[in-house]
Short mmCIF file of C-alpha atoms in Angstrom, two decimals:
data_model
loop_
_atom_site.label_atom_id
_atom_site.label_comp_id
_atom_site.label_asym_id
_atom_site.label_seq_id
_atom_site.Cartn_x
_atom_site.Cartn_y
_atom_site.Cartn_z
CA MET R 1 -19.98 -28.16 26.51
CA LEU R 2 -23.72 -29.01 26.34
CA ARG R 3 -24.85 -32.58 26.95
CA VAL R 4 -28.37 -33.90 26.34
CA THR R 5 -30.13 -36.81 28.05
CA PRO R 6 -33.47 -38.43 27.30
CA CYS R 7 -36.12 -38.14 30.03
CA LYS R 8 -37.97 -41.26 31.14
CA GLY R 9 -41.27 -41.63 29.37
CA ASP R 10 -40.41 -38.86 26.96
CA SER R 11 -38.65 -39.16 23.62
CA THR R 12 -37.65 -35.50 23.58
CA LEU R 13 -34.12 -34.49 24.46
CA ARG R 14 -33.59 -32.05 27.31
CA PRO R 15 -30.34 -30.14 27.87
CA GLU R 16 -28.30 -31.09 30.93
CA LYS R 17 -27.30 -28.22 33.19
CA PRO R 18 -23.62 -27.29 33.01
CA ARG R 19 -21.65 -28.78 35.90
CA ASN R 20 -19.40 -26.84 38.25
CA VAL R 21 -16.03 -28.46 37.62
CA CYS R 22 -14.59 -26.96 40.82
CA GLN R 23 -16.96 -29.11 42.86
CA GLY R 24 -14.88 -32.01 41.54
CA LEU R 25 -17.71 -34.55 41.76
CA PRO R 26 -18.09 -35.78 38.16
CA ASP R 27 -15.32 -37.00 35.89
CA MET R 28 -12.91 -37.46 38.79
CA ASN R 29 -10.92 -40.01 36.81
CA HIS R 30 -10.84 -38.17 33.48
CA TYR R 31 -7.40 -36.83 32.60
CA GLU R 32 -7.65 -35.77 28.98
CA ASP R 33 -6.18 -32.37 28.09
CA PHE R 34 -9.64 -30.82 28.18
CA ASP R 35 -10.35 -32.15 31.69
CA LEU R 36 -6.93 -31.11 33.02
CA ASN R 37 -7.31 -27.55 31.74
CA ARG R 38 -10.83 -27.15 33.13
CA THR R 39 -9.79 -28.46 36.53
CA ALA R 40 -6.65 -26.28 36.54
CA ASP R 41 -8.87 -23.20 36.12
CA CYS R 42 -10.05 -23.85 39.69
CA PHE R 43 -6.58 -22.85 40.97
CA SER R 44 -7.55 -19.22 40.31
CA LYS R 45 -11.33 -19.52 40.76
CA CYS R 46 -11.28 -21.02 44.26
CA THR R 47 -10.27 -17.96 46.29
CA GLN R 48 -11.24 -16.35 49.58
CA SER R 49 -14.08 -14.47 47.92
CA GLN R 50 -15.63 -17.84 46.93
CA LYS R 51 -17.13 -16.43 43.74
CA GLU R 52 -17.63 -20.04 42.64
CA PRO R 53 -18.44 -22.99 44.96
CA CYS R 54 -15.42 -25.25 45.34
CA HIS R 55 -14.80 -28.58 46.98
CA LEU R 56 -11.13 -28.34 47.89
CA GLY R 57 -10.90 -31.94 49.05
CA ASN R 58 -12.14 -33.30 45.71
CA LEU R 59 -9.87 -31.00 43.71
CA GLN R 60 -6.79 -31.92 45.73
CA ARG R 61 -7.64 -35.62 45.45
CA TYR R 62 -7.98 -35.22 41.67
CA TRP R 63 -4.37 -34.06 41.29
CA LEU R 64 -3.04 -36.68 43.71
CA ASN R 65 -4.81 -39.39 41.70
CA PHE R 66 -3.52 -37.90 38.45
CA GLU R 67 0.02 -38.39 39.70
CA THR R 68 -0.63 -42.14 40.04
CA TYR R 69 -2.54 -42.30 36.76
CA LEU R 70 0.36 -40.70 34.89
CA VAL R 71 2.71 -43.51 35.97
CA GLU R 72 0.34 -46.49 35.83
CA ARG R 73 -1.92 -45.87 32.83
CA SER R 74 -0.80 -42.93 30.74
CA GLN R 75 0.90 -43.61 27.42
CA THR R 76 2.65 -40.21 27.59
CA ASP R 77 6.21 -39.88 28.89
CA THR R 78 6.24 -36.08 29.02
CA LEU R 79 3.64 -33.39 29.58
CA ASN R 80 4.04 -29.64 29.15
CA THR R 81 1.23 -27.18 29.89
CA SER R 82 1.05 -23.68 31.37
CA PHE R 83 0.28 -25.09 34.81
CA LEU R 84 2.00 -28.49 34.81
CA THR R 85 5.13 -30.18 33.47
CA ALA R 86 5.82 -33.86 33.96
CA LEU R 87 8.25 -36.65 33.12
CA VAL R 88 7.67 -40.41 33.36
CA LYS R 89 10.85 -42.49 33.06
CA SER R 90 11.63 -46.17 33.47
CA ILE R 91 14.44 -46.65 35.97
CA ASN R 92 16.65 -49.71 36.42
CA THR R 93 16.64 -50.68 40.09
CA SER R 94 20.30 -51.64 39.73
CA ALA R 95 21.29 -48.02 39.11
CA PRO R 96 25.02 -47.73 39.91
CA GLU R 97 24.82 -44.14 41.24
CA ASP R 98 22.48 -41.49 42.55
CA LEU R 99 20.07 -40.05 39.97
CA TYR R 100 19.50 -36.33 39.47
CA PHE R 101 16.55 -34.68 37.70
CA SER R 102 16.06 -30.99 36.95
CA LEU R 103 13.03 -29.16 38.39
CA THR R 104 13.33 -25.91 36.46
CA PRO R 105 9.96 -24.07 36.38
CA SER R 106 8.14 -24.09 33.01
CA GLN R 107 10.45 -26.82 31.70
CA ILE R 108 9.88 -30.56 31.47
CA PRO R 109 11.97 -32.35 34.14
CA LYS R 110 14.95 -34.19 32.69
CA GLN R 111 17.78 -36.33 33.98
CA VAL R 112 20.98 -34.36 34.63
CA THR R 113 24.43 -35.06 36.00
CA LYS R 114 25.60 -34.27 39.51
CA ASP R 115 27.90 -31.51 38.28
CA ASP R 116 25.33 -29.83 36.00
CA HIS R 117 25.08 -26.36 37.58
CA GLN R 118 22.72 -24.99 34.92
CA HIS R 119 19.78 -26.43 36.82
CA PRO R 120 19.92 -25.28 40.47
CA ASP R 121 16.39 -26.64 41.05
CA ARG R 122 16.79 -30.40 41.15
CA VAL R 123 15.95 -33.62 42.96
CA ARG R 124 18.48 -36.27 43.99
CA LEU R 125 17.24 -39.84 44.35
CA PRO R 126 19.80 -41.98 46.22
CA ARG R 127 21.09 -45.20 44.68
CA SER R 128 20.17 -47.09 47.85
CA PHE R 129 16.51 -46.23 47.32
CA PHE R 130 16.34 -48.05 43.99
CA GLY R 131 18.42 -50.91 45.40
CA SER R 132 15.72 -51.50 48.02
CA LEU R 133 13.20 -52.11 45.18
CA LYS R 134 15.22 -54.87 43.45
CA SER R 135 13.10 -57.72 44.76
CA GLY R 136 11.09 -58.83 41.71
CA ARG R 137 11.33 -55.38 40.10
CA PRO R 138 14.20 -54.94 37.66
CA MET R 139 12.51 -51.77 36.35
CA VAL R 140 10.18 -49.19 37.90
CA ARG R 141 8.38 -46.20 36.41
CA LEU R 142 9.19 -42.91 38.10
CA GLY R 143 6.89 -39.93 37.73
CA ILE R 144 8.10 -36.34 38.39
CA ILE R 145 5.54 -33.52 38.30
CA ILE R 146 5.91 -29.76 38.74
CA LEU R 147 2.48 -28.26 39.45
CA ASP R 148 1.63 -24.53 39.65
CA VAL R 149 -1.23 -24.34 42.17
CA GLY R 150 -1.90 -20.64 41.59
CA PRO R 151 -3.03 -18.00 44.08
CA GLY R 152 -6.28 -19.64 45.23
CA ASN R 153 -7.11 -21.95 48.14
CA VAL R 154 -6.30 -25.29 46.50
CA PHE R 155 -3.38 -27.02 48.27
CA LYS R 156 -3.07 -24.15 50.78
CA GLY R 157 -4.23 -25.99 53.91
CA SER R 158 -5.28 -24.52 57.23
CA LEU R 159 -2.47 -21.97 57.62
CA LEU R 160 -1.96 -20.84 54.04
CA ASN R 161 -5.48 -20.20 52.83
CA ARG R 162 -5.52 -16.46 53.63
CA GLU R 163 -4.39 -13.72 51.30
CA ASP R 164 -1.29 -12.57 53.15
CA GLY R 165 2.45 -13.06 53.36
CA SER R 166 2.33 -16.83 53.94
CA SER R 167 2.25 -18.97 50.81
CA VAL R 168 3.49 -21.94 48.89
CA LEU R 169 6.70 -20.41 47.58
CA ASN R 170 6.21 -19.46 43.92
CA ASN R 171 2.95 -21.48 44.04
CA ARG R 172 5.03 -24.51 43.02
CA MET R 173 4.62 -28.13 44.13
CA VAL R 174 6.89 -31.00 43.17
CA GLY R 175 5.41 -34.49 42.97
CA LEU R 176 7.41 -37.74 43.00
CA THR R 177 5.74 -41.11 42.63
CA LEU R 178 6.24 -44.76 41.62
CA GLY R 179 2.53 -45.19 40.94
CA HIS R 180 0.87 -47.73 43.23
CA ILE R 181 4.18 -48.49 44.97
CA ASN R 182 3.97 -46.80 48.37
CA VAL R 183 7.37 -45.46 49.41
CA THR R 184 7.91 -44.44 53.07
CA LYS R 185 10.75 -44.44 55.59
CA MET R 186 13.58 -44.44 53.08
CA ALA R 187 16.93 -45.40 54.63
CA GLU R 188 18.57 -42.45 52.84
CA PRO R 189 16.34 -39.43 52.19
CA LEU R 190 15.80 -37.89 48.79
CA GLU R 191 16.95 -34.28 48.31
CA ILE R 192 14.99 -31.52 46.59
CA THR R 193 16.75 -28.21 46.01
CA PHE R 194 14.60 -25.10 45.55
CA SER R 195 16.24 -21.88 44.36
CA HIS R 196 14.60 -18.62 45.43
CA GLN R 197 15.15 -14.93 46.04
CA TYR R 198 16.36 -13.52 49.36
CA GLN R 199 13.53 -13.70 51.90
CA PRO R 200 12.73 -11.09 54.58
CA PRO R 201 14.21 -11.84 58.03
CA ASN R 202 10.76 -12.08 59.63
CA MET R 203 9.75 -14.94 57.31
CA SER R 204 10.76 -18.60 57.52
CA LEU R 205 11.04 -21.29 54.85
CA SER R 206 10.08 -24.86 55.68
CA CYS R 207 10.00 -28.06 53.63
CA GLU R 208 6.66 -29.82 53.88
CA PHE R 209 4.61 -32.45 52.06
CA TRP R 210 0.90 -32.71 51.35
CA ASP R 211 -0.63 -35.20 53.78
CA ALA R 212 -3.61 -36.63 51.88
CA THR R 213 -5.11 -38.21 55.01
CA LYS R 214 -5.27 -34.84 56.83
CA GLY R 215 -5.76 -32.64 53.78
CA ASP R 216 -3.03 -30.33 55.02
CA TRP R 217 0.70 -29.69 54.98
CA SER R 218 3.02 -31.65 57.25
CA SER R 219 6.77 -31.69 57.90
CA LYS R 220 6.93 -35.21 59.34
CA GLY R 221 9.88 -37.07 57.86
CA CYS R 222 11.30 -33.91 56.26
CA SER R 223 14.15 -31.61 57.23
CA THR R 224 15.01 -28.13 55.98
CA GLU R 225 18.45 -26.74 55.18
CA ALA R 226 17.71 -23.08 54.49
CA GLY R 227 20.09 -20.86 52.53
CA VAL R 228 20.09 -17.31 51.24
CA ARG R 229 19.41 -18.24 47.61
CA ARG R 230 18.47 -21.91 47.82
CA THR R 231 16.93 -24.35 50.28
CA VAL R 232 17.48 -28.10 50.41
CA CYS R 233 14.64 -30.38 51.50
CA ARG R 234 15.37 -33.94 52.65
CA CYS R 235 12.42 -36.30 53.02
CA ASP R 236 12.06 -40.04 53.60
CA HIS R 237 9.04 -40.72 51.35
CA LEU R 238 7.50 -39.89 47.95
CA THR R 239 4.54 -37.57 47.47
CA PHE R 240 3.91 -33.88 46.66
CA PHE R 241 6.39 -31.47 48.26
CA ALA R 242 6.63 -27.68 48.50
CA LEU R 243 8.56 -24.94 50.23
CA LEU R 244 6.28 -22.93 52.53
CA LEU R 245 6.91 -19.28 53.36
CA ARG R 246 5.47 -18.22 56.73
CA PRO R 247 5.96 -15.43 59.30
CA ILE R 248 8.19 -16.29 62.27
CA LEU R 249 6.51 -14.30 65.03
CA ASP R 250 3.14 -15.02 66.59
CA GLU R 251 0.49 -12.39 67.26
CA ALA R 252 1.37 -11.90 70.94
CA THR R 253 5.07 -11.40 70.14
CA VAL R 254 4.34 -8.85 67.40
CA LYS R 255 2.08 -6.83 69.71
CA ALA R 256 4.58 -7.03 72.59
CA LEU R 257 7.42 -5.83 70.35
CA THR R 258 5.24 -2.95 69.13
CA HIS R 259 4.46 -1.88 72.72
CA ILE R 260 8.13 -2.15 73.76
CA SER R 261 9.21 -0.07 70.77
CA GLN R 262 6.59 2.60 71.42
CA ALA R 263 7.43 2.85 75.12
CA GLY R 264 11.16 2.86 74.45
CA CYS R 265 10.90 5.43 71.66
CA GLY R 266 8.78 7.71 73.84
CA THR R 267 11.32 7.50 76.66
CA SER R 268 14.18 8.08 74.22
CA MET R 269 12.51 11.18 72.81
CA ILE R 270 12.32 12.70 76.29
CA PHE R 271 15.99 12.04 77.05
CA LEU R 272 17.11 13.12 73.57
CA ALA R 273 15.27 16.40 74.12
CA PHE R 274 17.11 16.75 77.47
CA THR R 275 20.41 16.13 75.63
CA ILE R 276 19.68 18.85 73.06
CA VAL R 277 18.61 21.35 75.76
CA LEU R 278 21.66 20.53 77.88
CA TYR R 279 23.94 21.12 74.90
CA ALA R 280 22.29 24.51 74.25
CA VAL R 281 22.76 25.53 77.90
CA LEU R 282 26.41 24.44 78.00
CA ARG R 283 27.11 26.13 74.67
CA PHE R 284 25.98 29.48 76.03
CA SER R 285 27.54 29.07 79.47
CA ARG R 286 30.93 27.64 78.50
CA GLN R 287 32.88 29.46 75.80
CA ARG R 288 35.22 26.53 75.17
CA PHE R 289 32.23 24.28 74.45
CA LYS R 290 31.45 26.16 71.22
CA SER R 291 34.66 25.07 69.51
CA GLU R 292 34.49 21.37 70.34
CA ASP R 293 33.31 19.08 67.54
CA ALA R 294 32.51 15.93 69.55
CA PRO R 295 29.44 17.37 71.39
CA LYS R 296 28.16 18.82 68.11
CA ILE R 297 28.27 15.35 66.54
CA HIS R 298 26.54 13.82 69.59
CA VAL R 299 23.75 16.39 69.33
CA ALA R 300 23.36 15.89 65.56
CA LEU R 301 22.91 12.17 66.24
CA SER R 302 20.43 13.02 69.00
CA ILE R 303 18.42 15.23 66.64
CA SER R 304 18.29 12.53 63.95
CA LEU R 305 17.17 9.90 66.47
CA PHE R 306 14.55 12.25 67.96
CA LEU R 307 13.09 12.91 64.50
CA LEU R 308 13.27 9.19 63.65
CA ASN R 309 11.27 8.31 66.78
CA LEU R 310 8.77 11.06 66.00
CA ALA R 311 8.35 9.76 62.43
CA PHE R 312 7.90 6.24 63.84
CA PHE R 313 5.09 7.37 66.14
CA ILE R 314 3.32 9.24 63.34
CA ASN R 315 3.69 6.34 60.92
CA VAL R 316 2.44 3.69 63.34
CA GLY R 317 -0.34 5.94 64.64
CA GLN R 318 -1.63 6.90 61.21
CA ARG R 319 -1.27 3.37 59.81
CA LEU R 320 -2.63 3.48 56.25
CA ARG R 321 -5.07 6.34 56.73
CA GLY R 322 -5.07 9.12 54.18
CA SER R 323 -4.35 9.25 50.49
CA ASP R 324 -1.72 7.29 48.60
CA ALA R 325 0.35 10.47 48.32
CA ALA R 326 0.24 10.97 52.10
CA CYS R 327 1.32 7.37 52.66
CA TRP R 328 4.13 7.83 50.14
CA ALA R 329 5.30 10.94 52.01
CA ARG R 330 5.22 9.25 55.45
CA GLY R 331 7.24 6.33 54.11
CA ALA R 332 9.80 8.70 52.56
CA VAL R 333 10.16 10.79 55.74
CA PHE R 334 10.55 7.72 57.92
CA HIS R 335 13.17 6.33 55.52
CA TYR R 336 15.05 9.67 55.46
CA PHE R 337 15.42 9.99 59.23
CA LEU R 338 16.37 6.31 59.55
CA LEU R 339 19.20 6.84 57.05
CA CYS R 340 20.20 10.07 58.83
CA ALA R 341 20.51 8.16 62.10
CA PHE R 342 22.61 5.44 60.46
CA THR R 343 24.81 8.06 58.77
CA TRP R 344 25.46 10.02 61.97
CA MET R 345 26.35 6.78 63.75
CA SER R 346 28.99 6.15 61.09
CA LEU R 347 30.22 9.75 61.46
CA GLU R 348 30.56 9.17 65.20
CA ALA R 349 32.79 6.20 64.36
CA PHE R 350 34.78 8.28 61.87
CA HIS R 351 35.34 11.03 64.44
CA LEU R 352 36.38 8.42 66.98
CA TYR R 353 38.92 7.07 64.50
CA LEU R 354 40.47 10.52 64.09
CA LEU R 355 40.65 11.15 67.84
CA VAL R 356 41.96 7.78 69.03
CA ILE R 357 43.59 5.99 66.11
CA LYS R 358 44.93 8.57 63.66
CA VAL R 359 45.53 11.35 66.25
CA PHE R 360 48.08 13.37 64.22
CA ASN R 361 47.47 15.44 61.07
CA THR R 362 43.73 15.49 61.65
CA TYR R 363 42.98 19.13 60.96
CA PHE R 364 40.15 19.77 58.49
CA GLY R 365 38.77 23.15 57.57
CA HIS R 366 35.05 23.54 58.28
CA TYR R 367 35.08 20.01 59.64
CA PHE R 368 31.62 19.90 61.23
CA LEU R 369 30.06 21.61 58.21
CA LYS R 370 31.42 18.85 55.98
CA LEU R 371 30.13 16.18 58.36
CA SER R 372 26.72 17.86 58.31
CA LEU R 373 26.60 17.73 54.52
CA VAL R 374 27.24 14.00 54.64
CA GLY R 375 24.88 13.42 57.57
CA TRP R 376 21.86 15.26 56.16
CA VAL R 377 22.34 15.50 52.37
CA LEU R 378 23.50 11.96 51.51
CA PRO R 379 20.32 10.36 52.98
CA ALA R 380 18.23 12.94 51.10
CA LEU R 381 19.79 11.91 47.79
CA ILE R 382 19.06 8.24 48.50
CA VAL R 383 15.46 9.01 49.43
CA ILE R 384 14.98 11.10 46.28
CA GLY R 385 16.26 8.24 44.14
CA THR R 386 14.03 5.75 45.96
CA GLY R 387 11.06 8.07 45.57
CA ILE R 388 11.63 8.43 41.83
CA ALA R 389 11.48 4.62 41.63
CA ASN R 390 8.08 4.86 43.39
CA SER R 391 9.11 2.33 46.04
CA TYR R 392 7.13 3.75 49.00
CA GLY R 393 3.67 2.50 49.88
CA PRO R 394 1.62 0.28 52.23
CA TYR R 395 3.52 -2.32 54.27
CA SER R 396 2.00 -5.02 56.50
CA ILE R 397 3.44 -7.15 59.29
CA ARG R 398 1.63 -10.44 59.91
CA ASP R 399 1.80 -13.09 62.60
CA GLU R 400 2.22 -16.85 62.15
CA LYS R 401 -1.58 -17.22 61.95
CA ASN R 402 -1.52 -14.93 58.92
CA VAL R 403 -3.38 -12.09 60.62
CA THR R 404 -2.24 -8.54 59.93
CA THR R 405 -1.01 -7.06 63.24
CA LEU R 406 0.60 -3.84 62.04
CA GLU R 407 0.19 -1.65 58.98
CA LEU R 408 2.31 1.36 58.16
CA CYS R 409 3.66 3.32 55.22
CA TRP R 410 7.06 1.98 54.29
CA PHE R 411 8.36 0.06 51.26
CA ARG R 412 6.18 -1.78 48.80
CA GLU R 413 9.13 -2.94 46.69
CA ASN R 414 11.59 -5.32 48.36
CA THR R 415 14.60 -4.61 46.16
CA ALA R 416 14.74 -0.97 47.24
CA LEU R 417 14.32 -2.02 50.89
CA TYR R 418 17.21 -4.49 50.70
CA VAL R 419 19.55 -2.04 48.96
CA THR R 420 18.80 1.28 50.69
CA VAL R 421 18.09 0.00 54.21
CA HIS R 422 19.59 -3.46 54.74
CA GLY R 423 22.61 -2.87 52.52
CA TYR R 424 23.21 0.68 53.79
CA PHE R 425 23.00 -0.43 57.41
CA LEU R 426 25.33 -3.38 56.81
CA ILE R 427 28.01 -1.03 55.44
CA VAL R 428 27.58 1.34 58.42
CA PHE R 429 27.63 -1.52 60.91
CA LEU R 430 30.79 -3.13 59.52
CA PHE R 431 32.60 0.21 59.37
CA SER R 432 31.63 1.06 62.97
CA ALA R 433 32.53 -2.44 64.18
CA VAL R 434 36.02 -2.18 62.71
CA ILE R 435 36.60 1.25 64.29
CA LEU R 436 35.27 0.09 67.65
CA SER R 437 37.57 -2.94 67.56
CA LEU R 438 40.61 -0.72 66.94
CA VAL R 439 39.55 1.63 69.74
CA SER R 440 39.07 -1.33 72.11
CA TRP R 441 42.57 -2.53 71.37
CA LYS R 442 43.91 0.99 71.96
CA ILE R 443 42.07 1.50 75.25
CA PHE R 444 43.07 -1.81 76.82
CA THR R 445 46.64 -1.60 75.53
CA LEU R 446 47.12 1.85 77.09
CA SER R 447 45.33 0.96 80.32
CA SER R 448 47.44 -2.16 80.92
CA ALA R 449 50.62 -0.16 80.31
CA THR R 450 49.85 2.88 82.45
CA ALA R 451 47.27 1.92 85.03
CA GLY R 452 48.27 1.79 88.65
CA LYS R 453 44.97 0.24 89.71
CA GLU R 454 44.54 -2.26 86.94
CA LYS R 455 41.15 -3.66 87.97
CA ALA R 456 39.52 -0.23 88.30
CA GLN R 457 41.05 0.88 85.03
CA HIS R 458 39.77 -2.26 83.32
CA TRP R 459 36.19 -1.49 84.36
CA LYS R 460 36.54 2.09 83.15
CA GLY R 461 37.59 0.74 79.77
CA VAL R 462 34.60 -1.61 79.65
CA LEU R 463 32.17 1.21 80.50
CA THR R 464 33.82 3.43 77.90
CA LEU R 465 33.33 0.79 75.22
CA LEU R 466 29.67 0.32 76.18
CA GLY R 467 29.10 4.05 75.81
CA LEU R 468 30.92 4.21 72.49
CA SER R 469 28.98 1.17 71.25
CA CYS R 470 25.72 3.07 71.72
CA LEU R 471 27.09 6.10 69.88
CA VAL R 472 28.19 4.13 66.81
CA GLY R 473 25.01 2.01 66.68
CA MET R 474 26.23 -1.43 67.71
CA PRO R 475 22.84 -2.39 69.29
CA TRP R 476 21.31 -2.15 65.81
CA GLY R 477 23.51 -5.07 64.82
CA LEU R 478 21.13 -7.34 66.75
CA ALA R 479 18.91 -7.11 63.66
CA LEU R 480 21.33 -9.52 62.00
CA LEU R 481 20.39 -12.12 64.64
CA SER R 482 16.61 -11.64 64.47
CA SER R 483 16.16 -14.96 62.64
CA LEU R 484 17.36 -16.82 65.77
CA GLY R 485 13.99 -16.33 67.43
CA PRO R 486 11.76 -13.98 69.44
CA PHE R 487 14.31 -13.42 72.24
CA THR R 488 16.76 -11.57 69.98
CA ALA R 489 13.83 -9.56 68.59
CA TYR R 490 12.91 -8.46 72.14
CA VAL R 491 16.52 -7.50 72.93
CA PHE R 492 16.82 -5.61 69.64
CA ALA R 493 13.60 -3.66 70.23
CA LEU R 494 14.61 -2.80 73.81
CA PHE R 495 18.17 -1.61 73.14
CA THR R 496 17.51 0.30 69.92
CA SER R 497 14.44 2.07 71.27
CA LEU R 498 16.37 3.13 74.41
CA GLN R 499 19.41 4.40 72.52
CA GLY R 500 18.43 7.99 73.34
CA VAL R 501 18.61 7.23 77.09
CA PHE R 502 22.13 5.80 76.71
CA ILE R 503 23.27 8.84 74.72
CA PHE R 504 21.92 11.19 77.41
CA CYS R 505 23.80 9.28 80.14
CA TRP R 506 26.99 9.42 78.05
CA PHE R 507 26.55 13.16 77.54
CA ILE R 508 26.02 13.76 81.27
CA VAL R 509 29.12 11.74 82.22
CA LEU R 510 31.29 13.65 79.76
CA TYR R 511 30.04 17.21 79.88
CA TRP R 512 28.28 17.85 83.15
CA PRO R 513 30.39 20.51 84.84
CA ARG R 514 32.36 18.40 87.34
CA GLN R 515 35.85 19.05 86.15
CA SER R 516 37.75 17.06 88.76
CA THR R 517 35.80 13.87 88.16
CA ALA R 518 35.56 14.11 84.42
CA THR R 519 39.20 14.60 83.69
CA SER R 520 40.18 11.56 85.71
CA SER R 521 37.95 9.13 83.88
CA GLY R 522 38.78 6.98 80.91
CA THR R 523 35.64 8.09 79.10
CA ALA R 524 36.68 11.71 79.25
CA ARG R 525 40.07 11.00 77.76
CA VAL R 526 38.52 9.39 74.69
CA ASP R 527 36.07 12.19 73.98
CA HIS R 528 37.99 15.19 75.29
CA ALA R 529 40.95 14.77 73.00
CA HIS R 530 42.09 17.78 71.03
CA THR R 531 39.60 19.41 68.73
CA VAL R 532 39.86 18.21 65.16
CA SER R 533 39.04 21.53 63.57
CA HIS R 534 37.73 24.98 64.14
CA GLU R 535 34.79 26.43 62.31
#
């Protein structure tokens, strides 16, 4: 648009320079379609690179004022654009029941019933709220706005204005207003339900509102009821609301966990190497040792964990250096050995089931060879399928201040991560937990029936279960509790990274040549049961 203005003392017309709309200074109270679209373009223009000067405060104030304008002065009851949908509705303050309105993205909000499950995104306005407005107001105009604020810096605040994992979820804000009627400290809070995809365990969702006085997000007066697929926000006032996605851990915690993992993995690698060497020595020095399947399975698990720790060191050390193909390969190798470790843990549980629970009719031809096919080939097939889907690539871990603290080659596509890592581990964990529970019942049932020294026998059973828990991967189950806070993350990092040390201690207790001691212990009885098969 080109405007012309006459100059003083001159009858000629001179063109006016085009204004930068993103500065937000002129036309702050103009809300025609043309003005709305031009101002909405700033959602994508005002980014970190600052290619165009922007005044975030003016832009944010423009949309807050538009919310009031829509209710007080606009003649339009609905609005539907690519960046904004809105509904203005007159409400009787004597409403006999709670009111529900849909908040489906890209659709104009509309009134729905309580039992309408076709619209999971919705807002509930309690009947008591309208009842409190009865005095001199039989009717009020309610405005509901769904605003897409885009990927830029507008409405991002102090913690969300960096290009990283933290964000306004789906870039969507929900505005509720009665125009110039200021609504605060509601006796019964309103409820806004946001539906969403499953979020990573290191990220948190929080319900917050835009505080116009501070120009930032605030959670005062709001509570969050987080769910797997939907989150309910309850707030005691009307304004613009959003669901914020932010990392849980701070920078110091992320760095401490990295150091603990590296130190633990390095220690584990040393003891896993000792376990493998000890097995080789015993295999050559004790003829009977060659035919036993249990130590072979322990060593296979040790090898998979050793290679997993080695892949971890290489991946973390290299970060994102090298070509895209090299990063793809490092992510695939790391994924493969992680799945191998999980698989061998489940095979440890399966072998334990045969020895302690099933006991009879447990002969299988080429038993260890079949286990090896499952332990090494099944993960390879999963990795090949994941690779064909091109799911490997750069992966970043960020702290709560939105600073990248760790980069490595892992998954760049969350669906593959959830299915082939989270889902696979959950199956392994549940299977191992069931087997371990049955073995626990068996151990303590037998010990109470046969033990002469019950207290000593009880402690032997406890130590046996601790050793078996490490073999079948129970410490990895702490990952399911990581959302409880940094403490569980520390415990998880410590126990999983030191798993190799625990396996070495278990191997020494069982197989170090001290026949008189070993055969009298409860741990030996569990692992030295009859051989399941012969090669």
